[in-house]
PDB file of C-alpha atoms and ligand atoms in Angstrom:
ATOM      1  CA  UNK A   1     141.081 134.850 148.625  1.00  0.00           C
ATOM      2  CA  UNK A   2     142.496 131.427 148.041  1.00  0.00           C
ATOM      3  CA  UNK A   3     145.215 130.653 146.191  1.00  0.00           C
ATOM      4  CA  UNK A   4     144.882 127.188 144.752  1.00  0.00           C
ATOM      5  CA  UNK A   5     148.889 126.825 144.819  1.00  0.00           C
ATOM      6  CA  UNK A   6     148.639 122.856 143.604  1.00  0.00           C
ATOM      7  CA  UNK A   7     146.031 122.126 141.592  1.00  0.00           C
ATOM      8  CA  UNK A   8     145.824 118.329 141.011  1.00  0.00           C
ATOM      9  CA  UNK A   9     143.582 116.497 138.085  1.00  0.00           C
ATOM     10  CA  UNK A  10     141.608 113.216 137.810  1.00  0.00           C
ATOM     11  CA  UNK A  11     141.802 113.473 133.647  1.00  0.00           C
ATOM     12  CA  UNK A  12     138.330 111.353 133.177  1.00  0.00           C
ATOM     13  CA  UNK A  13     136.026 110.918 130.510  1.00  0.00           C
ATOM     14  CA  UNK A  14     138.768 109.806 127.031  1.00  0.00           C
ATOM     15  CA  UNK A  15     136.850 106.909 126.384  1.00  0.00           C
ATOM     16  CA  UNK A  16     133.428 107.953 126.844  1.00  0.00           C
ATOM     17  CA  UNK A  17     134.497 110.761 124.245  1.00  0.00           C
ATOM     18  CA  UNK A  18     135.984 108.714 121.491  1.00  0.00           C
ATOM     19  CA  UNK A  19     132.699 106.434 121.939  1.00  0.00           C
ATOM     20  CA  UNK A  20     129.764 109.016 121.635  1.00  0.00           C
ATOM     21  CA  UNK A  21     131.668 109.861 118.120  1.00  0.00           C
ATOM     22  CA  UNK A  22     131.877 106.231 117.084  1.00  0.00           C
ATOM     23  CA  UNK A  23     135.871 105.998 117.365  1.00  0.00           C
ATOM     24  CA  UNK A  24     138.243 103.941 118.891  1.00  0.00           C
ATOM     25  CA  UNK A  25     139.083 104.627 122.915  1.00  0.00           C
ATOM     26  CA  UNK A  26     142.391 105.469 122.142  1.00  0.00           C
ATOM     27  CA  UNK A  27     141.366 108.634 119.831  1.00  0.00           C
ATOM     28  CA  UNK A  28     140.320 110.024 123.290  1.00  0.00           C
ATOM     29  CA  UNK A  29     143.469 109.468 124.648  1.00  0.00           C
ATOM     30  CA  UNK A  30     144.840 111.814 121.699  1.00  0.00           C
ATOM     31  CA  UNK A  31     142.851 114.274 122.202  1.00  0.00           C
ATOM     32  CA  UNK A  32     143.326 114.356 125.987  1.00  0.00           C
ATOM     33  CA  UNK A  33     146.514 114.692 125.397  1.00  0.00           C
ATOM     34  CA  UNK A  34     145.861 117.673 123.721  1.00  0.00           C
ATOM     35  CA  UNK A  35     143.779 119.158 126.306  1.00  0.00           C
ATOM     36  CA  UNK A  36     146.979 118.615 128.787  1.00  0.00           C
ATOM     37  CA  UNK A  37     149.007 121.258 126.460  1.00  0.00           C
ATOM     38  CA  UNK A  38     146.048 123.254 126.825  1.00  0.00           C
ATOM     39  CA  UNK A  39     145.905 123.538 130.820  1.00  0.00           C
ATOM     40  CA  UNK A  40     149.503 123.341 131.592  1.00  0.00           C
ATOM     41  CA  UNK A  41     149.600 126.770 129.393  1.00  0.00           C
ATOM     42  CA  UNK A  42     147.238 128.143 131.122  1.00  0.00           C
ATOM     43  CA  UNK A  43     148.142 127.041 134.515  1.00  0.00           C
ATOM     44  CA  UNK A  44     151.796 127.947 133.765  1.00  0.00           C
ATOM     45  CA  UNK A  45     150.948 131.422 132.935  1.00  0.00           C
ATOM     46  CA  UNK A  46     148.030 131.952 136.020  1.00  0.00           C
ATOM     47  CA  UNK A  47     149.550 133.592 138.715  1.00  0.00           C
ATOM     48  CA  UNK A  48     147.819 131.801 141.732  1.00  0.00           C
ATOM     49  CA  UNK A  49     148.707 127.923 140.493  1.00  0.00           C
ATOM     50  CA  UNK A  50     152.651 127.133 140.988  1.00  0.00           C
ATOM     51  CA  UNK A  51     151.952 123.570 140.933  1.00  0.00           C
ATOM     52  CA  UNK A  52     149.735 121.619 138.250  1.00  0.00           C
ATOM     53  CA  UNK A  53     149.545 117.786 139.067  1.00  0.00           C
ATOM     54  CA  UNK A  54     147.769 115.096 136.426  1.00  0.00           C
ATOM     55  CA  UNK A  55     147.027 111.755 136.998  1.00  0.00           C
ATOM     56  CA  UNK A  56     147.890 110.041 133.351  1.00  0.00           C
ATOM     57  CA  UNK A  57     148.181 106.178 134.154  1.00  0.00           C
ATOM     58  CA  UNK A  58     147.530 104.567 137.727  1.00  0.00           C
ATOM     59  CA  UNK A  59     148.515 101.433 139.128  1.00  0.00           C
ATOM     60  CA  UNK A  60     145.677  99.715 138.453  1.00  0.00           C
ATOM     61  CA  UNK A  61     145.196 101.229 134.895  1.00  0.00           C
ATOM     62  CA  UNK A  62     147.379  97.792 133.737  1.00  0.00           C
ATOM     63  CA  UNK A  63     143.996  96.413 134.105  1.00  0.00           C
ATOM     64  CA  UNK A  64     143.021  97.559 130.590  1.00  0.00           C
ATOM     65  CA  UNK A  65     143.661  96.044 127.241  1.00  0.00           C
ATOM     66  CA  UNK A  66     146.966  95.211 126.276  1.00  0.00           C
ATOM     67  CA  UNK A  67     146.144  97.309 123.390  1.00  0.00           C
ATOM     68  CA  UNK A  68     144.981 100.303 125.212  1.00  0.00           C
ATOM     69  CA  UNK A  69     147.972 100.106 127.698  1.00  0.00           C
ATOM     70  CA  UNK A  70     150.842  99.874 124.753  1.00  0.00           C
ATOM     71  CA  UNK A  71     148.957 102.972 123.010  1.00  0.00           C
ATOM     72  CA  UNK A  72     149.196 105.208 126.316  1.00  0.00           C
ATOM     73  CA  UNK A  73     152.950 104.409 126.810  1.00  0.00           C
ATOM     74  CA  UNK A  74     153.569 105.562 123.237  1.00  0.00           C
ATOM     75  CA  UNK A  75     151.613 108.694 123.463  1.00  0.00           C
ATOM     76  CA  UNK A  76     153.851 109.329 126.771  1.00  0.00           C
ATOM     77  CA  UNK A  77     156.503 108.866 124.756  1.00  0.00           C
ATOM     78  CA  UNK A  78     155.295 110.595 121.818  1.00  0.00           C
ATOM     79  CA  UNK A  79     154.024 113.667 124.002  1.00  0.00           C
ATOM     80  CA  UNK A  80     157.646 113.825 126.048  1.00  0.00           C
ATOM     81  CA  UNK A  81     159.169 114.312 122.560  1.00  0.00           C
ATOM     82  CA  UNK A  82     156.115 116.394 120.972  1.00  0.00           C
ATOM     83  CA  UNK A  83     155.801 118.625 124.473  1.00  0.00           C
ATOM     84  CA  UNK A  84     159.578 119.634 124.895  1.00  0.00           C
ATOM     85  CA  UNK A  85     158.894 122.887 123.137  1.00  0.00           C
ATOM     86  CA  UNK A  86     155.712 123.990 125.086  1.00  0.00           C
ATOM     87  CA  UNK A  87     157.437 123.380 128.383  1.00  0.00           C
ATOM     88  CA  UNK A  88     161.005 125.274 127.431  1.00  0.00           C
ATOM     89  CA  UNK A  89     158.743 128.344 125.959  1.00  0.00           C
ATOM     90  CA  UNK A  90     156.482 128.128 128.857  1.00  0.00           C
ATOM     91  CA  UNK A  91     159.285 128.010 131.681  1.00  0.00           C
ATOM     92  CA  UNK A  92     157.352 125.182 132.804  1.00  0.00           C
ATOM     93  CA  UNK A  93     159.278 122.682 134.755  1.00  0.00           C
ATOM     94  CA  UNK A  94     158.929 118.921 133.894  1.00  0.00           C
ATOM     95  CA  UNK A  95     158.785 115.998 137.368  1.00  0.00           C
ATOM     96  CA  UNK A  96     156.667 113.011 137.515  1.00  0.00           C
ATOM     97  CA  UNK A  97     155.295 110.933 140.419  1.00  0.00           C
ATOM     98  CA  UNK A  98     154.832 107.241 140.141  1.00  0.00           C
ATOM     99  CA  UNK A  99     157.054 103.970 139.958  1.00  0.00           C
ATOM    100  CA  UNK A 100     159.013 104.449 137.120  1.00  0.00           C
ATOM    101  CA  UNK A 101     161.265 101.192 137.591  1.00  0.00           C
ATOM    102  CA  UNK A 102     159.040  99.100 135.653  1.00  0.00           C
ATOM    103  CA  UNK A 103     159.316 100.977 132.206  1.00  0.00           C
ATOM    104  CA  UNK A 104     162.116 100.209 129.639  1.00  0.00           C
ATOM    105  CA  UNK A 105     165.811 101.945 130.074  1.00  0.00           C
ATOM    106  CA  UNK A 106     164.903 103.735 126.505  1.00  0.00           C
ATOM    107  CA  UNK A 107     161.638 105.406 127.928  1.00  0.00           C
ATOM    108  CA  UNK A 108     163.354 106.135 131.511  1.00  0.00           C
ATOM    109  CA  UNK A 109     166.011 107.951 130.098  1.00  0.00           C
ATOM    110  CA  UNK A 110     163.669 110.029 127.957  1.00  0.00           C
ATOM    111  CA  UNK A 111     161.577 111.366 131.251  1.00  0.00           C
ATOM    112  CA  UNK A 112     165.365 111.905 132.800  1.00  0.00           C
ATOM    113  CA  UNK A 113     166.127 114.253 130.306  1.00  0.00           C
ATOM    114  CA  UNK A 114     162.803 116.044 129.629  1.00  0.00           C
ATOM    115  CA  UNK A 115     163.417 116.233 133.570  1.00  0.00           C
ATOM    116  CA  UNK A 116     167.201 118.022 133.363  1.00  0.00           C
ATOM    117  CA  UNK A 117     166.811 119.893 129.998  1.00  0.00           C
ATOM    118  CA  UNK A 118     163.423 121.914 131.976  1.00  0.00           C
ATOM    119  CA  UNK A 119     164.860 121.675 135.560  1.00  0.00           C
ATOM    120  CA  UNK A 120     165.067 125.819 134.970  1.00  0.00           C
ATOM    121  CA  UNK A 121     161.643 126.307 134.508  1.00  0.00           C
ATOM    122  CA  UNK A 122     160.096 128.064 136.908  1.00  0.00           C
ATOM    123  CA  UNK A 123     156.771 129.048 135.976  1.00  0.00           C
ATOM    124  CA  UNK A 124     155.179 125.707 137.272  1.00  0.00           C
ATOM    125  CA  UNK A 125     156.370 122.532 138.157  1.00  0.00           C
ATOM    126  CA  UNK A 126     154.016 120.298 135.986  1.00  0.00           C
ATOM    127  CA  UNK A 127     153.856 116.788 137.404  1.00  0.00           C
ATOM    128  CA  UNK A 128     152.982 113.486 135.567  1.00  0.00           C
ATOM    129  CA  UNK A 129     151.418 110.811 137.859  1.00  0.00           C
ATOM    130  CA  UNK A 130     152.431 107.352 135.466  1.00  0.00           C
ATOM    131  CA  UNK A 131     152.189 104.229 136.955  1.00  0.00           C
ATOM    132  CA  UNK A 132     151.127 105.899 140.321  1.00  0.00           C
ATOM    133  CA  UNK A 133     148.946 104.441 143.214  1.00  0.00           C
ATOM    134  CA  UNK A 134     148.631 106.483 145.902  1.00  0.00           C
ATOM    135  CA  UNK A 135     148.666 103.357 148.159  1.00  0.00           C
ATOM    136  CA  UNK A 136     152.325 102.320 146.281  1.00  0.00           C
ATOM    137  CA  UNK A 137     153.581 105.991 147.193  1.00  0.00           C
ATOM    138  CA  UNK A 138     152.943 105.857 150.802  1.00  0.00           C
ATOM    139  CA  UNK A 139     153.687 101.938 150.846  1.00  0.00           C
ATOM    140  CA  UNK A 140     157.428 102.735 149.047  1.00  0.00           C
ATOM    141  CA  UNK A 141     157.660 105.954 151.422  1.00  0.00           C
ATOM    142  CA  UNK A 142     157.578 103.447 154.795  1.00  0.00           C
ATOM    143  CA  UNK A 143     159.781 101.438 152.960  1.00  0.00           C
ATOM    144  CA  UNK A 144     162.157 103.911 152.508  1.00  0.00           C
ATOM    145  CA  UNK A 145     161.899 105.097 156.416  1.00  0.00           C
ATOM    146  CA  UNK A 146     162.150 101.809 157.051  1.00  0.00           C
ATOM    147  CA  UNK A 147     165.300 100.780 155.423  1.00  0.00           C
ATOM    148  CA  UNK A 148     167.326 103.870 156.508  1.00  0.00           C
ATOM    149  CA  UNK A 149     166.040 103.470 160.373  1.00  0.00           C
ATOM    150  CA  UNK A 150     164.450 106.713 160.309  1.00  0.00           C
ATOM    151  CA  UNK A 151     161.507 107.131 162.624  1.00  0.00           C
ATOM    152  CA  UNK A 152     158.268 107.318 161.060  1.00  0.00           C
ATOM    153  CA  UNK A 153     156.213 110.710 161.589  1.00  0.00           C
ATOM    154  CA  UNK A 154     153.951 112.933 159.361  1.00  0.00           C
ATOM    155  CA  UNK A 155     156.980 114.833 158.402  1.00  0.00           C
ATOM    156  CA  UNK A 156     159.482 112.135 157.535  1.00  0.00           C
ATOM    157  CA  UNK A 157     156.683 110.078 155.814  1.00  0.00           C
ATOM    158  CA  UNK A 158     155.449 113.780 154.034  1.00  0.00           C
ATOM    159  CA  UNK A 159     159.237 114.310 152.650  1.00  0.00           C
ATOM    160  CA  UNK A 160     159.719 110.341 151.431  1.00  0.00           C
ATOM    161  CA  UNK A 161     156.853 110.425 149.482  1.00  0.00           C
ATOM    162  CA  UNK A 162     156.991 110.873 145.641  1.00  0.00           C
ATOM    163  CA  UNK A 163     154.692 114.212 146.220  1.00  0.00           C
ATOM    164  CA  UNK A 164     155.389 116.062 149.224  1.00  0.00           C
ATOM    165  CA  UNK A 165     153.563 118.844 148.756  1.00  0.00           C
ATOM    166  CA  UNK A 166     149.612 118.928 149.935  1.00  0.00           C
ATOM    167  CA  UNK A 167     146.621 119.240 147.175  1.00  0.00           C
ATOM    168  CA  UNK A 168     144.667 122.596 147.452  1.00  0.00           C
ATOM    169  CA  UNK A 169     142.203 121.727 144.977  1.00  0.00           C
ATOM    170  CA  UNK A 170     141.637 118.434 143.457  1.00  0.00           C
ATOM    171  CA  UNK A 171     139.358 118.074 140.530  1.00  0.00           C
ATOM    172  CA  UNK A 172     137.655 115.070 138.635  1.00  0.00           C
ATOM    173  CA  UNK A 173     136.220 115.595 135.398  1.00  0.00           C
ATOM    174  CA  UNK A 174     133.967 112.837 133.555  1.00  0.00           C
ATOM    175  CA  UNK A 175     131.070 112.817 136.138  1.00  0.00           C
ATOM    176  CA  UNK A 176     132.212 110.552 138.848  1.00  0.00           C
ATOM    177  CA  UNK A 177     133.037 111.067 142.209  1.00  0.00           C
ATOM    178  CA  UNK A 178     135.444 109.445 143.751  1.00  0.00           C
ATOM    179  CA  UNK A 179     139.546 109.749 144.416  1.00  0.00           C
ATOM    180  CA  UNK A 180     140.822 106.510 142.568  1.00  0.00           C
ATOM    181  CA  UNK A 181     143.849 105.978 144.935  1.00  0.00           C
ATOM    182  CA  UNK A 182     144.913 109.650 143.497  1.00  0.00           C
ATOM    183  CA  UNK A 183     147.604 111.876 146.412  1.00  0.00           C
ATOM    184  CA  UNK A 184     145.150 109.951 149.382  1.00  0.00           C
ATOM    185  CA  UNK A 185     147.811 111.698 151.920  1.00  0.00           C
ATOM    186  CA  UNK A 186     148.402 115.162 149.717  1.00  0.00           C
ATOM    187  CA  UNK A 187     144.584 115.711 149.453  1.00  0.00           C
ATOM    188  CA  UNK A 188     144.016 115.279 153.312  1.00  0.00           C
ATOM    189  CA  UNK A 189     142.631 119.183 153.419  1.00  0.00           C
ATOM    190  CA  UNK A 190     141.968 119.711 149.398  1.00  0.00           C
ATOM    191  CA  UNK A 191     138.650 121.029 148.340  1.00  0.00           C
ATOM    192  CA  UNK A 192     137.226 118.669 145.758  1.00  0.00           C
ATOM    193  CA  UNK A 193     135.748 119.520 142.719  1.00  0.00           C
ATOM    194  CA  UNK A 194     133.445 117.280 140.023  1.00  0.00           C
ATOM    195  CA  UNK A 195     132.497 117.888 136.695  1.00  0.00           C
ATOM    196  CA  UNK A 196     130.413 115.991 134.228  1.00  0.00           C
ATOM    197  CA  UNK A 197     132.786 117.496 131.263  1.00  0.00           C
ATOM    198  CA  UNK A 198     134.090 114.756 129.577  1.00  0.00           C
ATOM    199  CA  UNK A 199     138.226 115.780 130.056  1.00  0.00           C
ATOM    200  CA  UNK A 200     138.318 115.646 125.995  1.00  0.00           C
ATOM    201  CA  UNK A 201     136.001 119.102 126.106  1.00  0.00           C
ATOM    202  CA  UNK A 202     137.717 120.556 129.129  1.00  0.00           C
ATOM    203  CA  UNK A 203     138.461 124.068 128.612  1.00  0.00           C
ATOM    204  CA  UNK A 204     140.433 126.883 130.182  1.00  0.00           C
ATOM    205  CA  UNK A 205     137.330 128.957 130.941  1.00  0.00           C
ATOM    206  CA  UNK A 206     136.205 125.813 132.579  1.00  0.00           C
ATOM    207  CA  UNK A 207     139.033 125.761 134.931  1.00  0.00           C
ATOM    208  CA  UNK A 208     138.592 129.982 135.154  1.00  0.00           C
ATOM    209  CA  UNK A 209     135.007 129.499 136.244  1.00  0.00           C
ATOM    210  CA  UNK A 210     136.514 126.769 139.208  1.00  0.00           C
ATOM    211  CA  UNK A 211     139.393 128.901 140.218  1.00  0.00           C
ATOM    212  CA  UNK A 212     136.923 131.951 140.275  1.00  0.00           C
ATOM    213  CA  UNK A 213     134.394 129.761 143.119  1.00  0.00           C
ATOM    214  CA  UNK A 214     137.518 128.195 144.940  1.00  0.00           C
ATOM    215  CA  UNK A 215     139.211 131.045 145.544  1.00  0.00           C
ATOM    216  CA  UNK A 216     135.487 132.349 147.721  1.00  0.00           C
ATOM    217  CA  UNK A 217     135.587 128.905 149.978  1.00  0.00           C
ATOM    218  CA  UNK A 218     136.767 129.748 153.547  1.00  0.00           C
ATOM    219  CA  UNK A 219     139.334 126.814 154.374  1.00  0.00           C
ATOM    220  CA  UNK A 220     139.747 126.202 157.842  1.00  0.00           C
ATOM    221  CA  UNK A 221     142.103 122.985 157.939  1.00  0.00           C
ATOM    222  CA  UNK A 222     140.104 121.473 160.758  1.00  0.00           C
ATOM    223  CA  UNK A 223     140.196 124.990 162.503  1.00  0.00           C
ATOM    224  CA  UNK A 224     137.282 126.949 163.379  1.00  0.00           C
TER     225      UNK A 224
HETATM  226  C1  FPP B   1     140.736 108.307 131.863  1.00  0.00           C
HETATM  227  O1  FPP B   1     139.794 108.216 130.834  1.00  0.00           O
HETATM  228  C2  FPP B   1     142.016 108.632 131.330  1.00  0.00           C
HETATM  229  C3  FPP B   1     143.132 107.856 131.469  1.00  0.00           C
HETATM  230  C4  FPP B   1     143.162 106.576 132.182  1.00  0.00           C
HETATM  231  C5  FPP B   1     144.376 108.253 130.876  1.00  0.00           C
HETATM  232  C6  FPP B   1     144.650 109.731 130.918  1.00  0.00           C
HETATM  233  C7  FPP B   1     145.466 110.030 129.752  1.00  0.00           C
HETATM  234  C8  FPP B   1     145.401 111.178 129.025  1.00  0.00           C
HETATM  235  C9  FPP B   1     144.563 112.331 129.379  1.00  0.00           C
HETATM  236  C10 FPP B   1     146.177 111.336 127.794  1.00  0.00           C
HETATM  237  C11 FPP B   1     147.444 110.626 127.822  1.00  0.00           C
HETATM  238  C12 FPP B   1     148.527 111.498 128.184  1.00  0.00           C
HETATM  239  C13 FPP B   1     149.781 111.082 128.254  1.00  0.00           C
HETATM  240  C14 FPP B   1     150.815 112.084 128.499  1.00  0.00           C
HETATM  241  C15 FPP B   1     150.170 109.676 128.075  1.00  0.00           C
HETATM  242  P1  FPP B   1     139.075 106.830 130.586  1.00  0.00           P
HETATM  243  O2  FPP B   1     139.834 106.114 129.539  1.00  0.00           O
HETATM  244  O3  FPP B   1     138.951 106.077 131.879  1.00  0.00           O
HETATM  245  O4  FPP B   1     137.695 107.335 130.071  1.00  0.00           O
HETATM  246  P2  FPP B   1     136.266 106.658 130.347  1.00  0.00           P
HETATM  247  O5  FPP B   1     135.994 106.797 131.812  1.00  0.00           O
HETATM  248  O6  FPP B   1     135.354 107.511 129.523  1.00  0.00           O
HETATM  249  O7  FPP B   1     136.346 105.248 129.865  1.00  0.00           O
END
């Protein structure tokens, strides 16, 4: 049986959710938020998943409208503040992925401390991908190899990356099916899962009912 060790999530489908009930986008960004409490609960407390990664705000995400983009930095902030208790009572331990440089000192130091006041927890490490391309990652990675003069193989490049650890199952909810520059190098041997839930209605039993079918797939990592 396969353990799906990190599980990593494409959170899709907010805006299509606020829409079909006539409200503003950002009302499914609330309510995703929501949903996030939901999983990491249930992820911290499944035996099989150590590692729960969620993409919350890519690169290219600065795309949207001003509007939208200011509301999703102060639901991060609201939900590092609001989300304290659920990780402390959870033993859930708090990282994130992502170029944080660009975000203000105030907001920085906020993820820093969520960061040290959960290092302890130890029931999942419960990443944050925020302002995270996988194309950035790898390109800051070289960088890094780079500028120290340390030769560049798949284990040095693996350990300078933001995420080192590989994807065992990826999953996309909202319908479409694609990887939107989300862990390109982590996900090299994930299995990859799609659903048309909207990540709004995503439930537990939903993720129970994936777990249950990835945990029959025979991985062979290129092997036979
Ligand atoms: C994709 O839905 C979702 C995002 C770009 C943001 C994900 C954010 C959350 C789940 C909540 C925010 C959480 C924190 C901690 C800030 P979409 O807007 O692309 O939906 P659509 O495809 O229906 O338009």
């Amino acid at each position: 049986m396969n353990k799906a060790q990190h599980l990593a999530i494409i959170m899709d489908g907010n805006g299509r959710w606020a829409k079909a009930r006539g409200q503003n986008r950002t009302k499914g960004h609330e309510k995703g938020a929501e949903v996030i409490r939901t999983i990491s609960e249930y992820a911290a407390n499944h035996p099989q998943i150590a590692q729960l990664t969620l993409y919350a705000f890519s690169t290219e995400n600065w795309k949207r409208p001003k509007t939208e983009v200011d509301f999703l930095m102060k639901l991060l902030e609201r939900y590092l503040d609001s989300e304290r208790d659920t990780y402390l009572k959870n033993s859930i331990r708090f990282n994130t992925i992502g170029d944080l440089s660009v975000f203000s000192p105030k907001l920085q130091a906020k993820i820093a401390q969520l960061k040290t006041d959960t290092a302890h927890g130890e029931k999942l490490l419960h990443t944050l991908a925020f302002n995270y391309g996988a194309h950035d990652e790898i390109t800051r990675a070289a960088q890094k190899l780079q500028a120290s003069q340390t030769p560049i193989t798949v284990e040095s490049l693996t350990a300078a990356l933001d995420m080192p650890t590989p994807v065992d199952l990826l999953l996309r909810t909202g319908g479409d099916m694609r990887l939107s520059n989300f862990l390109l190098w982590q996900a090299s041997y994930a299995e990859l899962f799609f659903t048309p839930t909207l990540w709004p209605d995503f439930t537990a039993q939903e993720l129970d009912a994936i777990l249950s079918k990835f945990a029959g797939i025979e991985r062979r990592f290129g092997g036979i």
